Amino acid sequence: MRTVTIGVSIAVPEPHGSLLQERRAGFGDAAAHGIPTHVTLLPPTEVDASDLPAVEAHLAAVAAAGRPFPMRLSGTGTFRPLSPVVYVRVVEGADACAWLQQRVRDASGPMDRELQFPYHPHVTVAHGIDDAAMDRAFEELAGFEARWPCTGFALHEQGADGVWRKLREFTFGGAVVPPQAGHADVGRGTIASR
């Protein structure tokens, strides 16, 4: 049987996605251009190619039960020394991401799996690069801010070239995005000077 490597994620929309991807490449992360900027719901997972229809049906059911929610990114964090990662923090929408990833990996579905680390929603901006570059990513993006209404997620497949390509988008069943407390400028992203 042929296997494929899939992942499920929430895209960071433009212009924020490209900005963070370019910054990630600028810090020396060679994988940056093969990975769209995202919040992971299912990390890279190998499945039989013949299971993809069941995967898509399961994700459609998860999306149908989901509702749009506000997402906000702010500042940086790191998983070092446990894992060589610097990330932008998800400060609003983290609970909804946790709910979604649990349903994506539900034991009743085709993507039941244990995680290597406890789930912590984030946007990776540096991974596996030298410590000085990791420190630079942590400092230079410390003032980053972005917010947007999250209305769904996507299924991706990793090609033999290491590049992640979108297979299908899944839109949430509800149509109304709850308002973000105290924020009228949804969709604006900035990197504030420190």
Tab-separated table of C-alpha atoms in Angstrom:
chain	number	residue	atom	x	y	z
A	1	MET	CA	0.000	0.000	0.000
A	2	ARG	CA	1.145	3.517	-0.792
A	3	THR	CA	1.347	5.871	2.173
A	4	VAL	CA	1.147	9.642	2.222
A	5	THR	CA	2.139	12.166	4.886
A	6	ILE	CA	-0.681	14.526	5.781
A	7	GLY	CA	-1.212	17.393	8.192
A	8	VAL	CA	-4.195	19.493	9.240
A	9	SER	CA	-3.805	23.172	10.034
A	10	ILE	CA	-5.312	26.629	10.271
A	11	ALA	CA	-3.696	28.967	7.756
A	12	VAL	CA	-2.338	32.312	8.893
A	13	PRO	CA	-3.949	34.603	6.286
A	14	GLU	CA	-2.277	37.219	4.122
A	15	PRO	CA	-0.439	39.442	4.522
A	16	HIS	CA	0.645	37.868	7.834
A	17	GLY	CA	1.373	34.412	6.415
A	18	SER	CA	3.855	35.610	3.793
A	19	LEU	CA	5.462	38.073	6.193
A	20	LEU	CA	6.146	35.356	8.786
A	21	GLN	CA	7.283	32.894	6.107
A	22	GLU	CA	9.793	35.430	4.756
A	23	ARG	CA	11.006	36.220	8.256
A	24	ARG	CA	11.406	32.487	8.958
A	25	ALA	CA	13.497	32.095	5.785
A	26	GLY	CA	15.507	35.167	6.758
A	27	PHE	CA	16.454	33.568	10.065
A	28	GLY	CA	18.012	30.707	8.063
A	29	ASP	CA	15.272	28.085	8.355
A	30	ALA	CA	15.708	26.121	5.095
A	31	ALA	CA	12.239	24.549	5.378
A	32	ALA	CA	10.452	27.923	5.464
A	33	HIS	CA	9.361	28.092	1.820
A	34	GLY	CA	7.983	24.543	1.838
A	35	ILE	CA	5.700	25.102	4.820
A	36	PRO	CA	2.786	27.570	4.589
A	37	THR	CA	2.483	29.632	7.796
A	38	HIS	CA	-0.024	27.878	10.036
A	39	VAL	CA	-1.299	26.707	13.408
A	40	THR	CA	-1.088	22.897	13.512
A	41	LEU	CA	-4.151	20.796	14.333
A	42	LEU	CA	-2.596	17.467	13.244
A	43	PRO	CA	1.198	17.169	12.941
A	44	PRO	CA	2.754	15.221	10.051
A	45	THR	CA	0.995	11.847	10.047
A	46	GLU	CA	1.465	8.901	7.702
A	47	VAL	CA	-1.724	7.280	6.381
A	48	ASP	CA	-2.546	4.849	3.588
A	49	ALA	CA	-3.425	6.777	0.428
A	50	SER	CA	-6.582	4.673	0.194
A	51	ASP	CA	-7.709	6.189	3.535
A	52	LEU	CA	-7.797	9.760	2.180
A	53	PRO	CA	-11.549	9.681	1.386
A	54	ALA	CA	-12.248	8.595	4.995
A	55	VAL	CA	-9.883	11.321	6.256
A	56	GLU	CA	-11.729	13.955	4.224
A	57	ALA	CA	-15.143	12.711	5.395
A	58	HIS	CA	-13.976	12.825	9.019
A	59	LEU	CA	-12.579	16.362	8.637
A	60	ALA	CA	-15.797	17.518	6.956
A	61	ALA	CA	-17.744	16.262	9.992
A	62	VAL	CA	-15.338	18.016	12.387
A	63	ALA	CA	-15.703	21.266	10.430
A	64	ALA	CA	-19.500	20.972	10.325
A	65	ALA	CA	-19.539	20.799	14.135
A	66	GLY	CA	-17.158	23.758	14.456
A	67	ARG	CA	-17.940	27.441	14.619
A	68	PRO	CA	-15.890	30.454	13.485
A	69	PHE	CA	-13.827	32.072	16.218
A	70	PRO	CA	-11.461	35.024	16.648
A	71	MET	CA	-7.736	34.264	16.345
A	72	ARG	CA	-5.060	36.581	17.683
A	73	LEU	CA	-1.293	36.186	17.618
A	74	SER	CA	0.936	38.243	19.884
A	75	GLY	CA	4.588	38.022	20.863
A	76	THR	CA	6.966	35.082	20.866
A	77	GLY	CA	7.698	31.959	22.850
A	78	THR	CA	10.043	28.983	22.609
A	79	PHE	CA	10.043	25.269	23.315
A	80	ARG	CA	13.803	25.268	23.935
A	81	PRO	CA	15.562	23.325	25.373
A	82	LEU	CA	12.959	20.554	24.932
A	83	SER	CA	12.553	21.252	21.194
A	84	PRO	CA	14.498	23.703	18.954
A	85	VAL	CA	11.503	25.918	18.109
A	86	VAL	CA	10.721	29.628	18.379
A	87	TYR	CA	7.096	30.545	17.745
A	88	VAL	CA	4.561	33.361	17.673
A	89	ARG	CA	2.027	32.865	20.468
A	90	VAL	CA	-1.685	32.217	19.934
A	91	VAL	CA	-3.230	34.447	22.606
A	92	GLU	CA	-6.848	34.221	21.463
A	93	GLY	CA	-8.390	31.143	19.862
A	94	ALA	CA	-6.135	28.628	21.650
A	95	ASP	CA	-9.069	26.843	23.346
A	96	ALA	CA	-10.889	26.490	20.019
A	97	CYS	CA	-7.704	25.111	18.409
A	98	ALA	CA	-7.360	22.579	21.242
A	99	TRP	CA	-11.003	21.515	20.799
A	100	LEU	CA	-10.493	21.077	17.052
A	101	GLN	CA	-7.260	19.098	17.278
A	102	GLN	CA	-8.872	16.691	19.778
A	103	ARG	CA	-11.713	16.015	17.344
A	104	VAL	CA	-9.339	15.640	14.381
A	105	ARG	CA	-7.395	12.958	16.300
A	106	ASP	CA	-10.489	11.350	17.835
A	107	ALA	CA	-10.211	7.594	18.365
A	108	SER	CA	-13.348	7.043	16.267
A	109	GLY	CA	-11.713	8.602	13.206
A	110	PRO	CA	-8.972	7.616	10.767
A	111	MET	CA	-6.294	9.889	12.314
A	112	ASP	CA	-6.221	8.567	15.870
A	113	ARG	CA	-2.694	9.111	17.196
A	114	GLU	CA	-0.751	10.121	20.264
A	115	LEU	CA	1.264	13.337	20.231
A	116	GLN	CA	4.979	13.479	21.025
A	117	PHE	CA	4.390	16.586	23.190
A	118	PRO	CA	1.231	18.027	24.827
A	119	TYR	CA	-0.752	20.145	22.342
A	120	HIS	CA	0.171	23.839	22.409
A	121	PRO	CA	-1.181	25.949	19.520
A	122	HIS	CA	1.484	28.216	18.016
A	123	VAL	CA	2.979	29.508	14.751
A	124	THR	CA	6.533	28.278	14.203
A	125	VAL	CA	8.928	31.006	13.015
A	126	ALA	CA	12.237	29.156	13.528
A	127	HIS	CA	12.977	25.442	13.801
A	128	GLY	CA	16.237	23.553	14.105
A	129	ILE	CA	18.552	26.464	13.310
A	130	ASP	CA	21.550	27.737	15.290
A	131	ASP	CA	20.953	29.292	18.697
A	132	ALA	CA	21.959	32.816	17.661
A	133	ALA	CA	19.372	32.803	14.851
A	134	MET	CA	16.762	31.351	17.229
A	135	ASP	CA	17.495	34.173	19.680
A	136	ARG	CA	17.162	36.713	16.847
A	137	ALA	CA	13.766	35.284	15.821
A	138	PHE	CA	12.582	35.425	19.428
A	139	GLU	CA	13.655	39.074	19.821
A	140	GLU	CA	12.734	40.463	16.401
A	141	LEU	CA	9.204	39.053	16.371
A	142	ALA	CA	8.464	39.783	20.044
A	143	GLY	CA	6.261	42.720	18.991
A	144	PHE	CA	4.365	40.835	16.272
A	145	GLU	CA	0.562	41.150	16.392
A	146	ALA	CA	-2.096	39.771	14.044
A	147	ARG	CA	-5.793	38.981	14.328
A	148	TRP	CA	-8.393	37.521	12.011
A	149	PRO	CA	-11.663	35.561	12.072
A	150	CYS	CA	-10.876	31.833	11.759
A	151	THR	CA	-13.548	30.233	9.566
A	152	GLY	CA	-12.057	26.795	8.901
A	153	PHE	CA	-8.955	24.670	8.402
A	154	ALA	CA	-7.230	22.691	5.652
A	155	LEU	CA	-5.791	19.257	4.873
A	156	HIS	CA	-2.257	19.248	3.435
A	157	GLU	CA	-0.013	16.572	1.955
A	158	GLN	CA	3.776	16.645	2.038
A	159	GLY	CA	5.329	15.936	-1.347
A	160	ALA	CA	8.499	13.956	-2.010
A	161	ASP	CA	10.221	17.350	-2.353
A	162	GLY	CA	9.328	18.199	1.278
A	163	VAL	CA	6.814	20.884	0.240
A	164	TRP	CA	3.381	20.906	1.900
A	165	ARG	CA	0.483	21.346	-0.558
A	166	LYS	CA	-3.162	21.991	0.279
A	167	LEU	CA	-5.509	19.152	-0.690
A	168	ARG	CA	-8.782	20.607	0.586
A	169	GLU	CA	-10.234	23.354	2.753
A	170	PHE	CA	-12.958	22.736	5.316
A	171	THR	CA	-15.260	25.584	6.360
A	172	PHE	CA	-16.958	25.627	9.751
A	173	GLY	CA	-20.698	24.949	9.943
A	174	GLY	CA	-21.558	28.200	11.706
A	175	ALA	CA	-21.501	31.510	9.892
A	176	VAL	CA	-21.107	34.076	12.658
A	177	VAL	CA	-17.715	34.953	14.119
A	178	PRO	CA	-17.971	36.101	17.735
A	179	PRO	CA	-16.573	39.619	18.203
A	180	GLN	CA	-13.067	40.016	19.589
A	181	ALA	CA	-13.058	41.753	22.923
A	182	GLY	CA	-11.811	45.295	22.495
A	183	HIS	CA	-10.650	44.923	18.885
A	184	ALA	CA	-12.277	46.576	15.908
A	185	ASP	CA	-9.319	46.196	13.511
A	186	VAL	CA	-9.670	42.505	12.650
A	187	GLY	CA	-7.208	41.449	9.981
A	188	ARG	CA	-4.423	43.886	10.781
A	189	GLY	CA	-0.950	42.545	11.489
A	190	THR	CA	2.030	44.457	12.772
A	191	ILE	CA	5.454	44.045	14.231
A	192	ALA	CA	5.754	46.693	16.885
A	193	SER	CA	9.124	48.149	17.740
A	194	ARG	CA	10.410	47.338	21.185
